mmCIF file of C-alpha atoms in Angstrom:
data_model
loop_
_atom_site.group_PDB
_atom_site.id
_atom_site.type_symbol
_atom_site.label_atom_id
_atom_site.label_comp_id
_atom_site.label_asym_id
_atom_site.label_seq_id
_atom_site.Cartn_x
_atom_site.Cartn_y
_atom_site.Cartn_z
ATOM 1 C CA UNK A 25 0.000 0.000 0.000
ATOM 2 C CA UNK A 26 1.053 3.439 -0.759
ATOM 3 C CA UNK A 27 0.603 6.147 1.667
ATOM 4 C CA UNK A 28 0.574 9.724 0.159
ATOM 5 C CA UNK A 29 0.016 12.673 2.366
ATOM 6 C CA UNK A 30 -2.919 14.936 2.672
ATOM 7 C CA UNK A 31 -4.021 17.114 -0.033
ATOM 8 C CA UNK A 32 -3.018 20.133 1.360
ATOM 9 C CA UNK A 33 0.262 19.000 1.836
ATOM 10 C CA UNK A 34 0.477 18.719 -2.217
ATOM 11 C CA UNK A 35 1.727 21.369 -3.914
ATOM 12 C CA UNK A 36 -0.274 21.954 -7.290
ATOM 13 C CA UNK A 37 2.989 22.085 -9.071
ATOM 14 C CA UNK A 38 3.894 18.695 -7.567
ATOM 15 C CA UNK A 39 0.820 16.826 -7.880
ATOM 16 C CA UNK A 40 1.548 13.014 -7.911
ATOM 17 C CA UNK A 41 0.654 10.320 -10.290
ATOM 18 C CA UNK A 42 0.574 6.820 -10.160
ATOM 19 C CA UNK A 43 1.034 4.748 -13.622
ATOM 20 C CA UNK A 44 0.611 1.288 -13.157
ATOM 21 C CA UNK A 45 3.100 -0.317 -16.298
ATOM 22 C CA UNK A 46 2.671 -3.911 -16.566
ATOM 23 C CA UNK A 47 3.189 -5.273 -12.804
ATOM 24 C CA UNK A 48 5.210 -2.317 -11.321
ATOM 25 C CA UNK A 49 4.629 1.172 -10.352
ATOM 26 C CA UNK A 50 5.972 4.326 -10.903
ATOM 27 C CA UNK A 51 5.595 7.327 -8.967
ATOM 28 C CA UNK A 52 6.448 10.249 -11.356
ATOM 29 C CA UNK A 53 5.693 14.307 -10.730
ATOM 30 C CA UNK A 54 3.199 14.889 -13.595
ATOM 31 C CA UNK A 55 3.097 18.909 -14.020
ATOM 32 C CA UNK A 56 6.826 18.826 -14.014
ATOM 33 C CA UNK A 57 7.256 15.781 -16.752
ATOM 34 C CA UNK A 58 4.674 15.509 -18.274
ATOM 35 C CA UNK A 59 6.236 14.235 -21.401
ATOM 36 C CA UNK A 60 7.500 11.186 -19.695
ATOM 37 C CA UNK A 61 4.951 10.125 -17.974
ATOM 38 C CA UNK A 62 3.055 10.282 -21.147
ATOM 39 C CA UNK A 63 5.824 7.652 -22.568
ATOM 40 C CA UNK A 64 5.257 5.402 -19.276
ATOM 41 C CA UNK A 65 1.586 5.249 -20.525
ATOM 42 C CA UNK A 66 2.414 4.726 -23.889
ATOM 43 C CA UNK A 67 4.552 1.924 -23.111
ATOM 44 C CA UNK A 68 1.758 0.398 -20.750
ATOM 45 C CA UNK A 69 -0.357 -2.617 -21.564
ATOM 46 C CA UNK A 70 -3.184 -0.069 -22.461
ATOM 47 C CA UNK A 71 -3.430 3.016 -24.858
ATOM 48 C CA UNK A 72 -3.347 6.377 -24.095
ATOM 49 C CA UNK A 73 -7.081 7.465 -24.326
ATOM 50 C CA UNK A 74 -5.896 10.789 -25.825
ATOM 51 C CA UNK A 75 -2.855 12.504 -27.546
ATOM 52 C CA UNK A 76 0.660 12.199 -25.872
ATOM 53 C CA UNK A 77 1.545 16.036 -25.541
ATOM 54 C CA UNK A 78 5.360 16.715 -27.052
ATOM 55 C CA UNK A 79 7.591 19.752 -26.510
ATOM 56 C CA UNK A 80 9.192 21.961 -28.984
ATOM 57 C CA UNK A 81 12.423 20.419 -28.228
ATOM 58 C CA UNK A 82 11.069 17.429 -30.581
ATOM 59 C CA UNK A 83 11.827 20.103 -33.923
ATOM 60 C CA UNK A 84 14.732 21.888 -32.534
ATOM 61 C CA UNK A 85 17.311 22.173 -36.311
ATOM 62 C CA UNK A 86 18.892 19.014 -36.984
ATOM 63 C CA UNK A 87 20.873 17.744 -39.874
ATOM 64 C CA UNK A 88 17.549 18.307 -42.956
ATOM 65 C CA UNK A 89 15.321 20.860 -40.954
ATOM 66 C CA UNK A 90 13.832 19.698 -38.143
ATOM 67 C CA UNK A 91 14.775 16.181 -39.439
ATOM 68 C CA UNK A 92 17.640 13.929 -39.260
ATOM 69 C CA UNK A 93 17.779 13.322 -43.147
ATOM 70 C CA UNK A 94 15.619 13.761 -46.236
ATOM 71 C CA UNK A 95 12.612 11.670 -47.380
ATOM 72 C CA UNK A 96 12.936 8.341 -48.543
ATOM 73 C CA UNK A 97 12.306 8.095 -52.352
ATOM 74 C CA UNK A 98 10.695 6.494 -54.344
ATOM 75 C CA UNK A 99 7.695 7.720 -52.133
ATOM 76 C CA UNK A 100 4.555 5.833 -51.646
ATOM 77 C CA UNK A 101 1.263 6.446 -54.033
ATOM 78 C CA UNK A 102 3.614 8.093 -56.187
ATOM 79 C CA UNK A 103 3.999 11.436 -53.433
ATOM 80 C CA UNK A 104 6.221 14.232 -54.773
ATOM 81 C CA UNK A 105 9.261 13.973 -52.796
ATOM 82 C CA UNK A 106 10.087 17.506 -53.027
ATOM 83 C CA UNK A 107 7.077 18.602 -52.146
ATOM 84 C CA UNK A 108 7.472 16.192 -48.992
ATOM 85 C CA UNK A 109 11.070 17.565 -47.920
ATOM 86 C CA UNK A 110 9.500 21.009 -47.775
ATOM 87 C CA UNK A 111 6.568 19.897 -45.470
ATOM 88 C CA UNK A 112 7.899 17.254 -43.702
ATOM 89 C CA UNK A 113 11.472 19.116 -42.640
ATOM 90 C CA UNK A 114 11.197 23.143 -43.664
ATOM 91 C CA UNK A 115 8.031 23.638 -42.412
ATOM 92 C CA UNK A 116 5.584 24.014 -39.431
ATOM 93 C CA UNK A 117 2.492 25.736 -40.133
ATOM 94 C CA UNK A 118 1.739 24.981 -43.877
ATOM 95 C CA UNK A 119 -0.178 21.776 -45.540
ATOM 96 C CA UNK A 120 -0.337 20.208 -49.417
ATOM 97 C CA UNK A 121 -3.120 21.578 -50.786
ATOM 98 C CA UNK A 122 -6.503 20.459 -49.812
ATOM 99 C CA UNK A 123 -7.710 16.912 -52.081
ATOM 100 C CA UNK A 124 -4.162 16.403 -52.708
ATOM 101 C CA UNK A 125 -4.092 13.113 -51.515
ATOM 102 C CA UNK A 126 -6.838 12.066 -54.226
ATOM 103 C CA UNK A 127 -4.652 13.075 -57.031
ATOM 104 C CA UNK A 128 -2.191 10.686 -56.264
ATOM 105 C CA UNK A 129 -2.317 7.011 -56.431
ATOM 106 C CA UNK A 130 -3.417 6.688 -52.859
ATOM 107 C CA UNK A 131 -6.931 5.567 -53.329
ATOM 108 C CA UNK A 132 -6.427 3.028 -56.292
ATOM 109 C CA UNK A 133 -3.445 1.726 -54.679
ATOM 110 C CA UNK A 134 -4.557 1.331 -50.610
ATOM 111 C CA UNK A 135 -5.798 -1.424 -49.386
ATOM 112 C CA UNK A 136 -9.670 -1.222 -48.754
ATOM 113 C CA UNK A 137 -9.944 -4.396 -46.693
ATOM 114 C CA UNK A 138 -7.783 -4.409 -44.202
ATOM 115 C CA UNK A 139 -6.352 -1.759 -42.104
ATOM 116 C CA UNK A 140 -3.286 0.204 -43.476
ATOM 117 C CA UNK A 141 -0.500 1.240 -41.880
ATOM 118 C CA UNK A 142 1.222 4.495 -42.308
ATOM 119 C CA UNK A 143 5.263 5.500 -42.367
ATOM 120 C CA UNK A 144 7.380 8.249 -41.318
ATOM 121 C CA UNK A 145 9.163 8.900 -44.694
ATOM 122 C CA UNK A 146 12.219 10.154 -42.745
ATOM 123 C CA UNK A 147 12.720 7.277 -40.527
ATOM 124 C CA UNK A 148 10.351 4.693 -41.942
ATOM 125 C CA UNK A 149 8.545 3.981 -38.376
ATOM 126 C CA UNK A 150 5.091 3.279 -38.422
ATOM 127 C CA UNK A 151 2.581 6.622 -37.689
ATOM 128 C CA UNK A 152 -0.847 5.527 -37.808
ATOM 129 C CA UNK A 153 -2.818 2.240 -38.822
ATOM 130 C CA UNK A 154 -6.526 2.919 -40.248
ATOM 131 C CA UNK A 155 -9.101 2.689 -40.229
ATOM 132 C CA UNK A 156 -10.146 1.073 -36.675
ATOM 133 C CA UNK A 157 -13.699 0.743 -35.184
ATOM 134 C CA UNK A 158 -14.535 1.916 -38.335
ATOM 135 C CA UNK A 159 -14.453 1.416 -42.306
ATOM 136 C CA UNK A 160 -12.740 2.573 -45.006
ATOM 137 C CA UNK A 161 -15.842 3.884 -46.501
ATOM 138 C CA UNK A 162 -16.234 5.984 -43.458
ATOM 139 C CA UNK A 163 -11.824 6.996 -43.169
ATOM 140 C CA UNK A 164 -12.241 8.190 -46.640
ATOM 141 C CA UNK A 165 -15.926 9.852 -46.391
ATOM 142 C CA UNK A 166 -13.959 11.818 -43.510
ATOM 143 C CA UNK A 167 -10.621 11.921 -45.200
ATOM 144 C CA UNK A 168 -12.482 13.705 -48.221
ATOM 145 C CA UNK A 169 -14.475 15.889 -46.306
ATOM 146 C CA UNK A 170 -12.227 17.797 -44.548
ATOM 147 C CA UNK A 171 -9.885 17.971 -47.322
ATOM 148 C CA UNK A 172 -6.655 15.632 -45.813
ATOM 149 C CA UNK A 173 -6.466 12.577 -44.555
ATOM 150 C CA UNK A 174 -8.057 12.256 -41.091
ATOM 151 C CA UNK A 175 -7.132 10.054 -38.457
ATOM 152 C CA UNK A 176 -8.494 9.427 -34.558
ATOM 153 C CA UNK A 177 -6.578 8.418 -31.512
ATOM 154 C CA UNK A 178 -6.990 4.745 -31.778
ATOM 155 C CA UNK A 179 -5.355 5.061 -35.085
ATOM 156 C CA UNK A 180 -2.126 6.695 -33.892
ATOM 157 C CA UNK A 181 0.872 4.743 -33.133
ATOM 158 C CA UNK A 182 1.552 6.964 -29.892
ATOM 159 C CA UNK A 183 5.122 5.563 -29.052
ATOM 160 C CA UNK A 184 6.332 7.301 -32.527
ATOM 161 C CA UNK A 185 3.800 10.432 -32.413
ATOM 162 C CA UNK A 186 3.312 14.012 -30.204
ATOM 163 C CA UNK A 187 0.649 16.719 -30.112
ATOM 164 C CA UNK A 188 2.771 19.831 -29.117
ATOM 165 C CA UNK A 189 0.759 22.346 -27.143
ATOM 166 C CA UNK A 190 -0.539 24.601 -30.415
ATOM 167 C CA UNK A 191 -2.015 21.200 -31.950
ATOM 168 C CA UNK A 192 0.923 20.420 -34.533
ATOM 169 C CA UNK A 193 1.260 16.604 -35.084
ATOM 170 C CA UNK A 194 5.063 15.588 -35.529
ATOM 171 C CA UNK A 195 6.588 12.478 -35.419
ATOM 172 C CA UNK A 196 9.656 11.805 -32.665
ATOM 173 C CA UNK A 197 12.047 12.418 -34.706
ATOM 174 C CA UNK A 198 10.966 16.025 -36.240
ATOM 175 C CA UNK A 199 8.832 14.770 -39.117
ATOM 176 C CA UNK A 200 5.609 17.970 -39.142
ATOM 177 C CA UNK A 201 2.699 15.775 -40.179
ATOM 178 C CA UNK A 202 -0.078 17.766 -39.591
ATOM 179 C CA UNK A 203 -2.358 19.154 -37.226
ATOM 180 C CA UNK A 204 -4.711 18.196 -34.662
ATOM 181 C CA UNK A 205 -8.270 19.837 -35.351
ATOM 182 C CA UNK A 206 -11.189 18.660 -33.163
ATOM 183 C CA UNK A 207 -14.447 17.988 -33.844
ATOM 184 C CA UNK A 208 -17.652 16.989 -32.288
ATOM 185 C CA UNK A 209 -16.506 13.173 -32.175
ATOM 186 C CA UNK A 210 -13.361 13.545 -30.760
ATOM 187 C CA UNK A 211 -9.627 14.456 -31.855
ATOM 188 C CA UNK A 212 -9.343 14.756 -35.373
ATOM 189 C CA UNK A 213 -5.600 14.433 -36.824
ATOM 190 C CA UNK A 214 -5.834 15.909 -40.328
ATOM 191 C CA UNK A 215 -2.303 14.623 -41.741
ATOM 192 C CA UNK A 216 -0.517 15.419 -45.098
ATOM 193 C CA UNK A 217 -0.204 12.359 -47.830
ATOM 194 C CA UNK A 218 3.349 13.504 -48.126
ATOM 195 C CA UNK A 219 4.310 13.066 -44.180
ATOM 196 C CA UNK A 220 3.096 9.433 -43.937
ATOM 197 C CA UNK A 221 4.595 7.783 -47.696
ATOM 198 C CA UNK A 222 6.798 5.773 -46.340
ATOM 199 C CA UNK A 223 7.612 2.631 -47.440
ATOM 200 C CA UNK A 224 8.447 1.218 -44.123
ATOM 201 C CA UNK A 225 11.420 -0.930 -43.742
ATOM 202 C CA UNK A 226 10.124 -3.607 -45.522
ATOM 203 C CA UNK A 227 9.836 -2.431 -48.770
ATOM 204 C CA UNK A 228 12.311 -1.801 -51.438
ATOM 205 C CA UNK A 229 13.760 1.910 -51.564
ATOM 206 C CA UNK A 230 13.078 2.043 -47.663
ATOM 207 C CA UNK A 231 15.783 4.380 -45.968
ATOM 208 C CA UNK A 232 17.396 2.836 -42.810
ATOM 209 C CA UNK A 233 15.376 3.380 -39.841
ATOM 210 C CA UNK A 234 17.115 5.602 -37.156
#
């Protein structure tokens, strides 16, 4: 049993949490870390019910932009690489243009009956997986309506993914890949084509994961 003192013996900046990860506990000041407790959940047998907050120190300038190294190419669905260098590693505000992702080969190519899952084309790490508890039809009713591809939080791979306080998505590593945009069924991450074309490390032209 764990004995924790009063509550007015807690100061708000010190507030303790208790993560339960697998069989063991950790006691962690949440206010103060709040990034790394978020990992502890992350790495728990559940899933994060929402998005695992990031700091800006995740696109501080690296060796490409905020990235370690350029896109992977040959890109996925036939992406423009050049227009995924810019967005992906020279950027943090901007998008492709709205219905991009339908002029590309992304909807005759993807898989309709199973879920797909979707790289970092920096690192080749896996982003998101869609759709779940839900179908395609409905991922790209969404996806279309709003203009970019639109996942939930059950689709995000959460160990390899951050919401940073203003809403930008980003992967760990620096990748921008979009922005997080709520609606009235939940968090809604609307995500450029170009940030999530890679081939993962299985497939031929696949970069080296770092």
């Amino acid at each position: 049993m764990l004995l924790l003192p009063p509550p007015p013996l807690l100061s708000l900046a010190f507030r303790l949490v208790l993560l339960v990860v697998g069989s063991s506990c950790v006691l962690c000041c949440c206010e103060q870390d709040q990034e790394w407790c978020d990992a502890l959940a992350v790495m728990s047998e559940g899933k994060p019910k929402g998005p695992v907050k990031g700091s800006e120190d995740i696109m501080k300038p690296k060796a490409f932009g905020t990235c370690p190294n350029p896109v992977q190419e040959p890109l996925k669905w036939n992406c423009n690489p050049e227009l995924a260098n810019k967005i992906c590693a020279h950027n943090r505000h901007f998008a492709e243009h709205a219905g991009y992702f339908q002029e590309t080969g992304f909807l005759k190519e993807v898989d309709r009956t199973k879920p797909t899952t979707y790289y970092d084309p920096i690192t080749n790490k896996p982003l998101f997986v869609a759709p779940v508890g839900r179908t395609f039809e409905e991922f790209e009713k969404e996806s279309k309506s709003h203009g970019w591809p639109s996942f939930r939080d059950d689709e995000v791979d959460w160990g390899n993914v951050r919401v940073l306080p203003d809403g930008e998505v980003v992967s760990t590593a620096g990748t921008h890949l979009g922005h997080n945009l709520p609606d009235r069924k939940g968090n809604r991450y609307c995500i450029n084509l170009v940030c999530v074309a890679g081939r993962g490390p299985s497939e031929d032209g696949a970069a080296p994961s770092s």
